[in-house]
Amino acid sequence: MTQAQILEELKKLTRAQRLQIAEAALELTRQEMEAGGETSRRADRQRELAAAAEALRAEYETDSELTIFTTLDGEDFSA
C-alpha cells in the first residue's frame, strides 16, 4: 500500500481513530529508534575505544614505563 493510499483510507476514519493510529505509529517508531540507537551507541563506543587503543599502540610497544608491571604477569599474588 502506498502512502497516498494510506492517507486516503485515513480520511474515512473518525478523528479519534486517526489519532489512535498516529499514536500507535509514533510509539512503534520510538521503540525502533531506541532499539537501533542503543546498538548504534554501543557500536560507536566500540569504534572509539578501538581507535584510541590503536593510537596508543606504539606507546605501549616502545615506552617501558607503560608496561613495567607486565613483568609481574607470571607472579602468584595469592601466596
PDB file of C-alpha atoms in Angstrom, residues 1-13 18 21 25:
ATOM      1  CA  MET A   1       0.000   0.000   0.000  1.00  0.00           C
ATOM      2  CA  THR A   2       1.375   3.408  -0.918  1.00  0.00           C
ATOM      3  CA  GLN A   3       1.482   6.449   1.318  1.00  0.00           C
ATOM      4  CA  ALA A   4      -1.212   8.113  -0.801  1.00  0.00           C
ATOM      5  CA  GLN A   5      -3.485   5.077  -0.393  1.00  0.00           C
ATOM      6  CA  ILE A   6      -2.961   5.045   3.354  1.00  0.00           C
ATOM      7  CA  LEU A   7      -3.812   8.729   3.586  1.00  0.00           C
ATOM      8  CA  GLU A   8      -6.977   8.198   1.558  1.00  0.00           C
ATOM      9  CA  GLU A   9      -8.026   5.383   3.889  1.00  0.00           C
ATOM     10  CA  LEU A  10      -7.298   7.542   6.919  1.00  0.00           C
ATOM     11  CA  LYS A  11      -9.730  10.153   5.621  1.00  0.00           C
ATOM     12  CA  LYS A  12     -12.503   7.571   6.013  1.00  0.00           C
ATOM     13  CA  LEU A  13     -11.838   7.199   9.738  1.00  0.00           C
ATOM     14  CA  ARG A  18      -6.871   8.612  13.212  1.00  0.00           C
ATOM     15  CA  ILE A  21      -3.353   5.154  14.592  1.00  0.00           C
ATOM     16  CA  ALA A  25       2.724   4.649  14.641  1.00  0.00           C
TER      17      ALA A  25
END
